[in-house]
Amino acid sequence: MSAQTSFTSGALPQQMGVLGGGRMGAGIAHAFLISGSLVTVVERDSESAQAAYERVAASVDKSIARGGVSESREELLARFSTSTDYGQFASAQLVIEAVPEIWDLKVSSLQAVEQALGNDAVLASNTSSLSVSGLAEELQRPQNFLGLHFFNPVPASTLIEVVIGKQTDRALVDASRGWVEGLGKTAVVVNDAPGFASSRLGVAIALEAMRMVEEGVASAEDIDNAMVLGYKHPTGPLKTTDIVGLDVRLGIAEYLHETLGDRFAPPQILKDMVAEGKLGRKTGQGFYTW
């Protein structure tokens, strides 16, 4: 059975896995868990695995408090586990990689997961900018690989970017649309290109906003308010950068600069802030104080 026939049309995988249980990985795990899947998160060590469990459990508690799920905490968490063993992915129909945006780390992580998966399982990356086609070239079953780019914070975001690589089995497009719908979210499908659609546009706006701060055009707050009030953005580009992480935005900008040219050159203010450890919400200081 090939990847294209591994799923009932529109159905979420009964068993799925997430590699990496940080903010994004835990959010992805939570989304599938409350939608009915059996979910396993694999982390690099037992301490990280326990932290991932606690993140997902906390998200489950919030969903219950909001009345967003009908199952009890015990029922939901009975379908969730964490591990440090890639072998726990053996029965998964879908595994989503959610490790940091470092090429070599992505490749080695994806290769390790692929070795643990059945031949029919689908492997996806949550990368926000790296080439899905390039990553696929490092795998043994590139036809079973695609990008599933979730947005931060996952529980609140209604968008998932489905990124199709050159060798992706086209039947996975329909299957992935069904998964996204099953999660209660909306899919946008894009062909693999640097930055895809969302990161390319989002980073372009954010970099220009940073240059405006650097040039003294306006404060971060006023620039963000212009986009929130004038263009109906839920948050401005600088507050979004703080939420995403300035280090993450810098990594994406450097990659887009390399692949698309000088219009994506990261401004000095971004490089300086990252060097000073001002990474946004996760460190308490970025363009805003958190």
Short mmCIF file of C-alpha atoms in Angstrom, two decimals, residues 110-245:
data_model
loop_
_atom_site.label_atom_id
_atom_site.label_comp_id
_atom_site.label_asym_id
_atom_site.label_seq_id
_atom_site.Cartn_x
_atom_site.Cartn_y
_atom_site.Cartn_z
CA LEU A 110 14.11 13.36 9.54
CA GLN A 111 16.42 10.55 8.51
CA ALA A 112 16.25 9.02 11.98
CA VAL A 113 12.46 9.20 12.03
CA GLU A 114 12.17 7.72 8.54
CA GLN A 115 14.18 4.69 9.64
CA ALA A 116 11.63 4.04 12.39
CA LEU A 117 8.54 4.42 10.18
CA GLY A 118 6.67 1.87 8.14
CA ASN A 119 7.03 2.15 4.38
CA ASP A 120 3.52 3.60 4.00
CA ALA A 121 3.77 6.24 6.71
CA VAL A 122 3.87 9.94 5.87
CA LEU A 123 6.66 12.15 7.19
CA ALA A 124 6.21 15.92 7.36
CA SER A 125 8.27 18.90 8.46
CA ASN A 126 6.97 21.93 10.30
CA THR A 127 9.75 24.02 8.75
CA SER A 128 8.75 27.63 8.17
CA SER A 129 11.19 28.34 5.36
CA LEU A 130 13.66 25.55 4.51
CA SER A 131 13.31 23.77 1.16
CA VAL A 132 10.93 20.82 1.39
CA SER A 133 12.31 19.49 -1.90
CA GLY A 134 15.85 19.80 -0.58
CA LEU A 135 14.99 17.97 2.63
CA ALA A 136 13.21 15.28 0.60
CA GLU A 137 16.37 14.62 -1.39
CA GLU A 138 18.00 13.44 1.85
CA LEU A 139 15.29 10.82 2.45
CA GLN A 140 14.71 7.31 1.13
CA ARG A 141 11.00 7.85 0.47
CA PRO A 142 10.70 11.46 -0.75
CA GLN A 143 7.29 10.76 -2.25
CA ASN A 144 5.93 10.31 1.30
CA PHE A 145 7.27 13.66 2.52
CA LEU A 146 5.74 17.15 2.58
CA GLY A 147 5.68 20.32 4.62
CA LEU A 148 2.96 21.00 7.22
CA HIS A 149 3.73 24.48 8.52
CA PHE A 150 1.71 25.25 11.65
CA PHE A 151 1.53 28.74 13.11
CA ASN A 152 2.34 29.94 16.60
CA PRO A 153 0.39 29.65 18.84
CA VAL A 154 -1.05 26.49 17.31
CA PRO A 155 -4.27 26.31 19.40
CA ALA A 156 -5.33 29.83 18.41
CA SER A 157 -4.16 29.76 14.79
CA THR A 158 -6.60 28.61 12.12
CA LEU A 159 -4.02 28.31 9.32
CA ILE A 160 -1.77 25.45 8.21
CA GLU A 161 0.47 25.85 5.18
CA VAL A 162 0.72 22.63 3.15
CA VAL A 163 3.99 22.67 1.20
CA ILE A 164 4.36 20.31 -1.74
CA GLY A 165 7.86 19.25 -2.74
CA LYS A 166 8.92 18.23 -6.22
CA GLN A 167 8.71 14.55 -5.36
CA THR A 168 5.71 14.64 -3.03
CA ASP A 169 2.98 12.16 -3.99
CA ARG A 170 0.21 14.43 -5.26
CA ALA A 171 -2.40 12.30 -3.49
CA LEU A 172 -0.97 13.66 -0.25
CA VAL A 173 -2.34 17.09 -1.14
CA ASP A 174 -5.92 15.85 -0.79
CA ALA A 175 -5.06 13.76 2.26
CA SER A 176 -3.38 16.69 4.01
CA ARG A 177 -6.32 18.98 3.26
CA GLY A 178 -8.48 16.44 5.03
CA TRP A 179 -6.18 16.34 8.05
CA VAL A 180 -6.21 20.13 8.31
CA GLU A 181 -9.99 20.19 8.07
CA GLY A 182 -10.16 17.47 10.72
CA LEU A 183 -8.16 19.73 13.03
CA GLY A 184 -10.69 22.51 12.51
CA LYS A 185 -8.20 24.64 10.60
CA THR A 186 -7.80 25.93 7.04
CA ALA A 187 -5.16 24.80 4.57
CA VAL A 188 -3.30 26.91 2.04
CA VAL A 189 -1.40 24.79 -0.45
CA VAL A 190 1.83 26.12 -1.94
CA ASN A 191 4.56 24.64 -4.08
CA ASP A 192 7.99 24.55 -2.47
CA ALA A 193 9.82 27.88 -2.78
CA PRO A 194 12.05 29.83 -0.38
CA GLY A 195 9.90 31.00 2.51
CA PHE A 196 6.78 29.44 0.94
CA ALA A 197 3.97 32.04 1.01
CA SER A 198 3.49 32.91 4.66
CA SER A 199 7.08 33.27 5.87
CA ARG A 200 8.14 35.12 2.74
CA LEU A 201 5.42 37.75 3.10
CA GLY A 202 5.47 37.87 6.89
CA VAL A 203 9.23 38.28 7.12
CA ALA A 204 9.27 40.93 4.38
CA ILE A 205 6.83 43.07 6.38
CA ALA A 206 8.64 42.42 9.66
CA LEU A 207 12.07 43.34 8.27
CA GLU A 208 10.73 46.62 6.91
CA ALA A 209 9.11 47.37 10.27
CA MET A 210 12.48 46.76 11.96
CA ARG A 211 14.20 49.14 9.55
CA MET A 212 11.59 51.77 10.42
CA VAL A 213 12.40 51.38 14.12
CA GLU A 214 16.11 51.50 13.30
CA GLU A 215 15.62 54.71 11.31
CA GLY A 216 13.51 56.34 14.02
CA VAL A 217 10.40 56.55 11.83
CA ALA A 218 8.11 55.48 14.66
CA SER A 219 8.03 53.38 17.80
CA ALA A 220 7.45 49.63 17.68
CA GLU A 221 4.04 50.15 19.27
CA ASP A 222 2.94 52.74 16.71
CA ILE A 223 4.17 50.69 13.77
CA ASP A 224 2.27 47.67 15.05
CA ASN A 225 -0.86 49.73 15.71
CA ALA A 226 -0.74 50.99 12.13
CA MET A 227 -0.92 47.40 10.86
CA VAL A 228 -3.48 46.25 13.43
CA LEU A 229 -5.84 49.19 13.01
CA GLY A 230 -5.16 50.02 9.37
CA TYR A 231 -4.76 46.55 7.88
CA LYS A 232 -6.60 44.40 10.44
CA HIS A 233 -3.56 42.32 11.39
CA PRO A 234 -4.32 40.50 14.68
CA THR A 235 -0.90 41.59 15.99
CA GLY A 236 1.65 43.87 14.41
CA PRO A 237 4.82 42.60 12.70
CA LEU A 238 7.10 43.48 15.61
CA LYS A 239 4.98 41.91 18.33
CA THR A 240 4.63 38.85 16.10
CA THR A 241 8.43 38.77 15.80
CA ASP A 242 8.67 38.79 19.59
CA ILE A 243 6.22 35.89 19.80
CA VAL A 244 7.97 33.86 17.09
CA GLY A 245 11.44 34.67 18.45
#
